[in-house]
Coordinates of C-alpha atoms in Angstrom, one line a residue:
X175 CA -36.2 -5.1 21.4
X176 CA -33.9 -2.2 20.9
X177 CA -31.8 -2.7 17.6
X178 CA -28.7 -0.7 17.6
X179 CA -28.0 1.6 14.8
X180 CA -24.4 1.2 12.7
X181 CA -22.2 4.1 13.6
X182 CA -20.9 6.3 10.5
X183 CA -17.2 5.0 10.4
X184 CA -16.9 3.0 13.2
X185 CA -15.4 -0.1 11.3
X186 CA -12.8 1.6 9.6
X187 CA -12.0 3.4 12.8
X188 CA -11.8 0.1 15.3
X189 CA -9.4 -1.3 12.0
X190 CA -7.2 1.3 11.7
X191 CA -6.7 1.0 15.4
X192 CA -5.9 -3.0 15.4
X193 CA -2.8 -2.2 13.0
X194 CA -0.3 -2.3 15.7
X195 CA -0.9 -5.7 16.7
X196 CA -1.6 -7.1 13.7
X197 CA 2.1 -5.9 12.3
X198 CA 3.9 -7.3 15.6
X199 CA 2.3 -10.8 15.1
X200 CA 3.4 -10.4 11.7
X201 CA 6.8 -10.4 12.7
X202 CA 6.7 -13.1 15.3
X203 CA 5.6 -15.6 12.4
X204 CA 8.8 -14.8 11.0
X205 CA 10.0 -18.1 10.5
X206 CA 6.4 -19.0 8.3
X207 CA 8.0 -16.4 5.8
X208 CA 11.3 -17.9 5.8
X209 CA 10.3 -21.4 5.0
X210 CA 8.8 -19.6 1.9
X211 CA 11.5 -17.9 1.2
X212 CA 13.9 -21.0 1.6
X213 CA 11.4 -22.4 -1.1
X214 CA 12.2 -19.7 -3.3
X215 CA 15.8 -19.8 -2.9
X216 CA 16.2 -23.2 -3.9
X217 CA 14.9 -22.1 -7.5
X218 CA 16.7 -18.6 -7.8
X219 CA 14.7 -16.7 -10.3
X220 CA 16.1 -14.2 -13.3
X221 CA 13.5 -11.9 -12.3
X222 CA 10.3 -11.5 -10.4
X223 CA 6.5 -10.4 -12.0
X224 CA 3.9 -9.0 -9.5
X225 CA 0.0 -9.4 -10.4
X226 CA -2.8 -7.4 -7.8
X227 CA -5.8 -5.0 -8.3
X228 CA -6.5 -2.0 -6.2
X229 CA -5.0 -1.7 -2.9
X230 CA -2.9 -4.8 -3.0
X231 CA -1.9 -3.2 -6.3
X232 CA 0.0 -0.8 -4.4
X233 CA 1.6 -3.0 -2.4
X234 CA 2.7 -4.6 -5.2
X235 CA 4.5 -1.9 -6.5
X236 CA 6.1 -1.6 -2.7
X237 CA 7.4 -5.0 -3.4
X238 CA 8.6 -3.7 -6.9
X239 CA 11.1 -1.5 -4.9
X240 CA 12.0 -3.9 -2.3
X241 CA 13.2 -6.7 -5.2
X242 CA 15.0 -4.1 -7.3
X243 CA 17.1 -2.6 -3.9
X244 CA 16.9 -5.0 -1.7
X245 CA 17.4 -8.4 -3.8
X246 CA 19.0 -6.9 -6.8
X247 CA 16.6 -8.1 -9.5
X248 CA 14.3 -7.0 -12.2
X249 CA 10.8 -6.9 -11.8
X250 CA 7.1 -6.1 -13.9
X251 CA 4.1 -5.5 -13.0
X252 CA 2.0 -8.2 -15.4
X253 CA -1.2 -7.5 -16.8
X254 CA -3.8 -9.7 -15.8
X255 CA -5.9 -9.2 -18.9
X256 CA -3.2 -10.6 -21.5
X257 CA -3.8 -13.7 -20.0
X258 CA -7.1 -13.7 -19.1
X259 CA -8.9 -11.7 -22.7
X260 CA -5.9 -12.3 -25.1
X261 CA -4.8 -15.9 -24.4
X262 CA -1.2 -14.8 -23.9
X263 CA 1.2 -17.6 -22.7
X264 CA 4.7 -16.0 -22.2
X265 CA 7.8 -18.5 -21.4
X266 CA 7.8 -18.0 -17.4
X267 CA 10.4 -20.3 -16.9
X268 CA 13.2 -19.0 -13.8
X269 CA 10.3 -16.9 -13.0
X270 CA 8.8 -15.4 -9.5
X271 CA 5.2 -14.7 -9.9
X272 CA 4.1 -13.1 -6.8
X273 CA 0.3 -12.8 -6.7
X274 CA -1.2 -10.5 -4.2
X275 CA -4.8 -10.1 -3.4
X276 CA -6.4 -9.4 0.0
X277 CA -9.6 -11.9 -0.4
X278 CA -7.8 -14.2 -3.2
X279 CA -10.8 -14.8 -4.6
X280 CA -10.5 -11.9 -7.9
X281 CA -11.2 -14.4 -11.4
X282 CA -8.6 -12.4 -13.1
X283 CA -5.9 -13.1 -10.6
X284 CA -6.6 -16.5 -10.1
X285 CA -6.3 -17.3 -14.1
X286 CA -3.1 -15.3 -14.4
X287 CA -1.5 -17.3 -11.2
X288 CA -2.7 -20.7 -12.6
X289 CA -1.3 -19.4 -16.6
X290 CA 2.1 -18.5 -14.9
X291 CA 2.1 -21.8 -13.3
X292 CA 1.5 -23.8 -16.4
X293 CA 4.1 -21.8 -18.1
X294 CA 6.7 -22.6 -15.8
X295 CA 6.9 -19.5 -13.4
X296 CA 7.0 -20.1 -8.8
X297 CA 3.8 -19.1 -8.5
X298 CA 3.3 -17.4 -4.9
X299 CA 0.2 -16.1 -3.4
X300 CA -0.2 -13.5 -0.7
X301 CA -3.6 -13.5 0.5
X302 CA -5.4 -12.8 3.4
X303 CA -7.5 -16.0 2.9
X304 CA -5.7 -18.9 3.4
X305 CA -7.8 -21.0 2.1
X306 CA -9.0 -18.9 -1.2
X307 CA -8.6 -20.1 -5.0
X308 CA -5.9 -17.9 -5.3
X309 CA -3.9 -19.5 -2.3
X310 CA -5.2 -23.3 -4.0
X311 CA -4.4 -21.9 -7.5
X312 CA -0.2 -21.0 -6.6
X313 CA 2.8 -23.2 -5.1
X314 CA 3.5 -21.1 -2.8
X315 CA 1.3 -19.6 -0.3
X316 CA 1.7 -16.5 2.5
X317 CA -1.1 -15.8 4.6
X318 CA -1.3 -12.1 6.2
X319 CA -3.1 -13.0 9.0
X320 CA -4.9 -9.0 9.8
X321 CA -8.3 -11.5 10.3
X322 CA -11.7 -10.3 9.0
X323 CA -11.9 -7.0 7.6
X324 CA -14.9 -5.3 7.7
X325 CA -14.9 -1.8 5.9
X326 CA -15.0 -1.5 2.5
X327 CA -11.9 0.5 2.6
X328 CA -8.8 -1.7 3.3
X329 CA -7.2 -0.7 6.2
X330 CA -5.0 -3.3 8.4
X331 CA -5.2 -5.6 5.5
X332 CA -3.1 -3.3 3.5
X333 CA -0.3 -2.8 5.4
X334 CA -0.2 -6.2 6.8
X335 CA 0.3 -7.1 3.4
X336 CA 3.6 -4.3 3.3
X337 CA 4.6 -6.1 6.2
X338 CA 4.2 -9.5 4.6
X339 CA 5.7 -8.6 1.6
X340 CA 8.5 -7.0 3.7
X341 CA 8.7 -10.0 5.7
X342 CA 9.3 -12.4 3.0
X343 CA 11.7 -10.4 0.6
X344 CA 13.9 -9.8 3.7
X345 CA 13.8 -13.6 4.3
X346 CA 15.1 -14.2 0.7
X347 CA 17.9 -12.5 1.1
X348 CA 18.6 -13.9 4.5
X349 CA 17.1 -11.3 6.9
X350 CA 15.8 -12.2 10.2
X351 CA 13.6 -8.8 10.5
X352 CA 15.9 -7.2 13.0
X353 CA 14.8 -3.9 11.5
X354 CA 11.3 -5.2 12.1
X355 CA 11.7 -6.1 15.7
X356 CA 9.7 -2.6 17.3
X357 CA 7.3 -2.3 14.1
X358 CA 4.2 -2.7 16.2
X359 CA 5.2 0.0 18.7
X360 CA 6.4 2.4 16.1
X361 CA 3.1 2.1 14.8
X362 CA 1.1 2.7 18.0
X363 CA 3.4 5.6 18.4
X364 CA 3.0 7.1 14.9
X365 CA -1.1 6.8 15.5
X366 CA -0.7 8.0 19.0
X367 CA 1.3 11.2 17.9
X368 CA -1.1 11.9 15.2
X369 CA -4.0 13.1 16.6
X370 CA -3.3 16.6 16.8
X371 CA -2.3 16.7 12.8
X372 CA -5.0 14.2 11.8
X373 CA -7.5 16.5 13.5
X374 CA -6.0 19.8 11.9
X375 CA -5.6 18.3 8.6
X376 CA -9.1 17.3 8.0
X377 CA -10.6 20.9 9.2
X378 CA -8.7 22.4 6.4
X379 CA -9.3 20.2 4.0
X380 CA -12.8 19.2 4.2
X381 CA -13.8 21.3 1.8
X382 CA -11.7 20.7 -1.0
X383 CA -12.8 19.5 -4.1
X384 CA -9.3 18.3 -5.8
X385 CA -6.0 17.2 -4.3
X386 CA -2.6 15.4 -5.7
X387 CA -0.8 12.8 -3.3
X388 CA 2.4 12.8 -4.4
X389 CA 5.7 11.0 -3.3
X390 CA 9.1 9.4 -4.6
X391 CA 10.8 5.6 -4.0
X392 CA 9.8 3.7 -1.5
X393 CA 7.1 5.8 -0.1
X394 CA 5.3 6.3 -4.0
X395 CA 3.1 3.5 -3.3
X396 CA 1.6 5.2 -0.2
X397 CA 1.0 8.5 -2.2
X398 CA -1.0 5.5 -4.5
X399 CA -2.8 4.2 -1.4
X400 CA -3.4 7.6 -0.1
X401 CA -5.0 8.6 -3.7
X402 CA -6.8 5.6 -3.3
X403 CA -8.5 6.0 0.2
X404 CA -9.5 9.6 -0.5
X405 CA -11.4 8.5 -3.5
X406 CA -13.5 5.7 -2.2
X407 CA -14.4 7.2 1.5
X408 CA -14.2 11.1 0.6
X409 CA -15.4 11.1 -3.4
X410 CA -12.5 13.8 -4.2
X411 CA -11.0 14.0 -7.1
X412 CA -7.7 12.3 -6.3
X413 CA -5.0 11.8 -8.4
X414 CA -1.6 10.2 -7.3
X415 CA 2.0 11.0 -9.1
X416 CA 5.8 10.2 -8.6
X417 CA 7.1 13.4 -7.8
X418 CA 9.3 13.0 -10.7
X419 CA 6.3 12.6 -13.1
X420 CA 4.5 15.7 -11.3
X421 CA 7.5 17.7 -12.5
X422 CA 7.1 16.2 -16.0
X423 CA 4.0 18.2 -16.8
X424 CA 1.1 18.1 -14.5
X425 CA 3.0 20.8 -12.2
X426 CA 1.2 22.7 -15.2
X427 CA -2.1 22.6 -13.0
X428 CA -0.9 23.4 -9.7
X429 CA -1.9 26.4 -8.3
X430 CA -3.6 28.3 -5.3
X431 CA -6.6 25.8 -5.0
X432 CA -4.9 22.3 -5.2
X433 CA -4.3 20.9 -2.3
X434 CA -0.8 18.8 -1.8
X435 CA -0.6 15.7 0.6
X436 CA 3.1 14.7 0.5
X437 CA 4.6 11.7 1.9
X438 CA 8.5 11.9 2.8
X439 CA 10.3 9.6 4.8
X440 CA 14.2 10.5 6.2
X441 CA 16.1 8.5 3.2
X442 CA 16.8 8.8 -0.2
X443 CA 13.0 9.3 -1.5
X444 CA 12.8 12.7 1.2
X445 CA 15.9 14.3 -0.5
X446 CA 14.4 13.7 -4.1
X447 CA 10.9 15.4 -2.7
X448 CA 12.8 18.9 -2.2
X449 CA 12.5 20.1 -5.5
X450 CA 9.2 19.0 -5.9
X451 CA 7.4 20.4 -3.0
X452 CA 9.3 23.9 -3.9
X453 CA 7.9 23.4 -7.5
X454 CA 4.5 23.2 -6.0
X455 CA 4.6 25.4 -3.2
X456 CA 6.1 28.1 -5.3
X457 CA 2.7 27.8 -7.4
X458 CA 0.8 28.7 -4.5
X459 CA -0.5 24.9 -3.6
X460 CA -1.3 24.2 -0.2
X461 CA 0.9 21.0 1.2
X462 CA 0.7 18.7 3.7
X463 CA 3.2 16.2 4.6
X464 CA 3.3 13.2 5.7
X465 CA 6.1 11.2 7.4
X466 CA 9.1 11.1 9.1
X467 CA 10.8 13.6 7.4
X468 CA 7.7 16.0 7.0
X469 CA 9.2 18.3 9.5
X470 CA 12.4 18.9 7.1
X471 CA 10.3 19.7 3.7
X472 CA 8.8 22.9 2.6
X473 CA 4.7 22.5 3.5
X474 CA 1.7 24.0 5.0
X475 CA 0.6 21.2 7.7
X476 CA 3.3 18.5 8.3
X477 CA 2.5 15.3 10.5
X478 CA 5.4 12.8 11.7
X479 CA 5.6 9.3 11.6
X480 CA 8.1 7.3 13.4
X481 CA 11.5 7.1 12.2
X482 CA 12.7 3.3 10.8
X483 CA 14.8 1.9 8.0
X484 CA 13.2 3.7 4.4
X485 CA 12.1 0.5 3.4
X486 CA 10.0 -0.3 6.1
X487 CA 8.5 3.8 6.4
X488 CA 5.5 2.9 3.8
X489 CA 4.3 0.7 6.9
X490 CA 3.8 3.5 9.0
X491 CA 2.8 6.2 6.9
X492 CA -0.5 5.1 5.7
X493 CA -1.3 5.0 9.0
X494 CA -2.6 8.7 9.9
X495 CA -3.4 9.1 6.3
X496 CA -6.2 6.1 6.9
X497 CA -7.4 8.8 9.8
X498 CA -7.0 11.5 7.5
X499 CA -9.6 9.2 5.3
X500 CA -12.0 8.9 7.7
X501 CA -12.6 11.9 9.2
X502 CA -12.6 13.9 5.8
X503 CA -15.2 11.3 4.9
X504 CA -17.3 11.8 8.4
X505 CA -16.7 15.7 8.3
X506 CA -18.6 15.8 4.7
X507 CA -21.2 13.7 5.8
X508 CA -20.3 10.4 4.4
X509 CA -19.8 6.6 5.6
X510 CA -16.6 5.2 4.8
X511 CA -17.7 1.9 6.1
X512 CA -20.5 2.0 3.3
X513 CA -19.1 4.3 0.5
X514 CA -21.3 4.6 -2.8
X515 CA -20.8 1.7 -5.7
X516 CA -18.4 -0.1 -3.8
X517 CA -18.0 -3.8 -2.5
X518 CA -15.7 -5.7 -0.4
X519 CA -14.5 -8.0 -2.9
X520 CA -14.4 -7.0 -6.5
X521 CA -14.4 -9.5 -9.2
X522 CA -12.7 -8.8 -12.5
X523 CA -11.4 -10.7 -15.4

């Protein structure tokens, strides 16, 4: 008996590819998220706190933007370890505690969920695991639904949980997703249209050692994500800035043999990304740019991404950046279904 041998990638790869569909049946649940968000609405909060790790940290922060624009109140980003190591118990009352994890099952998380709860906060999970602690541990639950994930490297599961997170915040402040509606083909069209890029992208890169991934507004927490995925599957030396804190200082290190991937979507976040990327190119860095607006920005290599609302762009953008991912980490001889030191589900308190 013939056992077949795993293929180098091939997880990530067949994931990366499923995103289309998974973000159209996102939107036809539509009216799951609204039942949530009608359950929200009946306890308006004074302001919202966001707890994650890792990826779902950075859609966290996506969610950050969407409640400060779109919903017109204040939000933090709690640490997990006041709870957890320092006993903290803050007055949560009026509170939304939005808890997102893509197992649910992080020790950390769970604690802070169950602390806000018993300190008066809406506790609301958003979880690819239905039926995880965390989901058991808050009121409120939102399920993702991207189905088993098997690469190490989140892939569908991260922007399913964008497009969750999208989903629901719309639905609070009484959305249907119209600008939703096409999501799924935008995305097969941004994948589609990115093979030519993708492909010239990782030739010149493979060989670099360093790179900054760098954005503004909405589209920040892709440059995060993108950071993110370059690390674990490539090993580079990634490091991920607003572009108003690379101007702040670390424009300092630029020069000739940093490499640049810039993400900049048509909106309010492209026009503040001007100055940057002419800050950066002028010091000889080489840039590639990401997004719907990459055509219209100073850079080396650009690559396009379907053109929606700005607040729905980080859903697409991640996605030839995830290809990006994988083939830098196939063209330097590495697995990102199986990178080094690194588990599915990390456990932290």
């Amino acid at each position: 008996m013939t056992v077949s041998q795993p293929v180098a990638g091939e997880h990530m790869a067949a994931e990366i590819d499923e995103q289309p569909s998974v973000l159209a049946g996102l939107v036809e649940r539509q009216s799951e998220f609204a039942e949530v968000a009608d359950a929200i609405s009946k306890r308006p909060p004074r302001f919202a706190l966001l707890a994650a790790r890792g990826s779902s940290d950075h859609a966290a922060i996506y969610a950050k933007y969407l409640i400060e624009v779109l919903l017109g109140l204040p939000v933090g980003l709690v640490s997990p370890s006041t709870a957890t190591i320092y006993g903290a118990r803050p007055d949560l009352r009026d509170v939304l505690f939005v808890t997102v994890s893509q197992s649910g099952g992080s020790p950390d998380l769970i604690e802070a969920t169950e602390v806000a709860r018993q300190q008066g906060a809406l506790t609301v999970s958003v979880s690819n695991t239905p039926s995880s602690p965390l989901a058991a541990a808050a009121e409120l639950s939102v399920d993702i639904g991207a189905g088993v994930e098997h690469a190490v490297a989140a892939t569908k599961t991260y922007s399913a949980t964008l497009m969750s997170l999208y989903l629901l915040i719309d639905a609070i402040r009484g959305g249907k997703a119209e600008d939703a509606k096409s999501i799924g083909e935008l995305a097969t069209q941004t994948l589609d249209g990115a093979g030519e890029g993708v492909g010239r992208a990782v030739d010149r890169y493979r060989f670099v050692d360093r790179i900054l991934t760098t954005a503004r507004g909405y589209s920040y927490p892709t440059a995060l994500e993108a950071s993110l995925k370059l690390a674990e599957t490539s090993y580079l030396a990634a490091r991920a800035y607003s572009g108003a804190d690379l101007l702040h200082g670390p424009v300092a290190a630029v020069n000739g043999d940093t490499a640049v991937l810039a993400v900049t979507s048509k909106g309010h976040g492209s026009e503040a990304m001007r100055e940057v990327l002419e800050a950066v190119s002028s010091r000889g860095a080489d840039v590639l740019a990401v997004g719907s607006a990459a055509k219209d920005v100073k850079s080396t290599l650009s690559i396009g991404v379907a053109e929606t609302v700005e607040e729905l762009a980080p859903v697409l953008e991640i996605l030839p950046i995830q290809r990006i991912a994988l083939g830098l980490s196939l063209a330097r001889g590495g697995d990102p279904d199986r990178p080094t030191g690194l588990l599915k589900v990390t456990k932290t308190r």
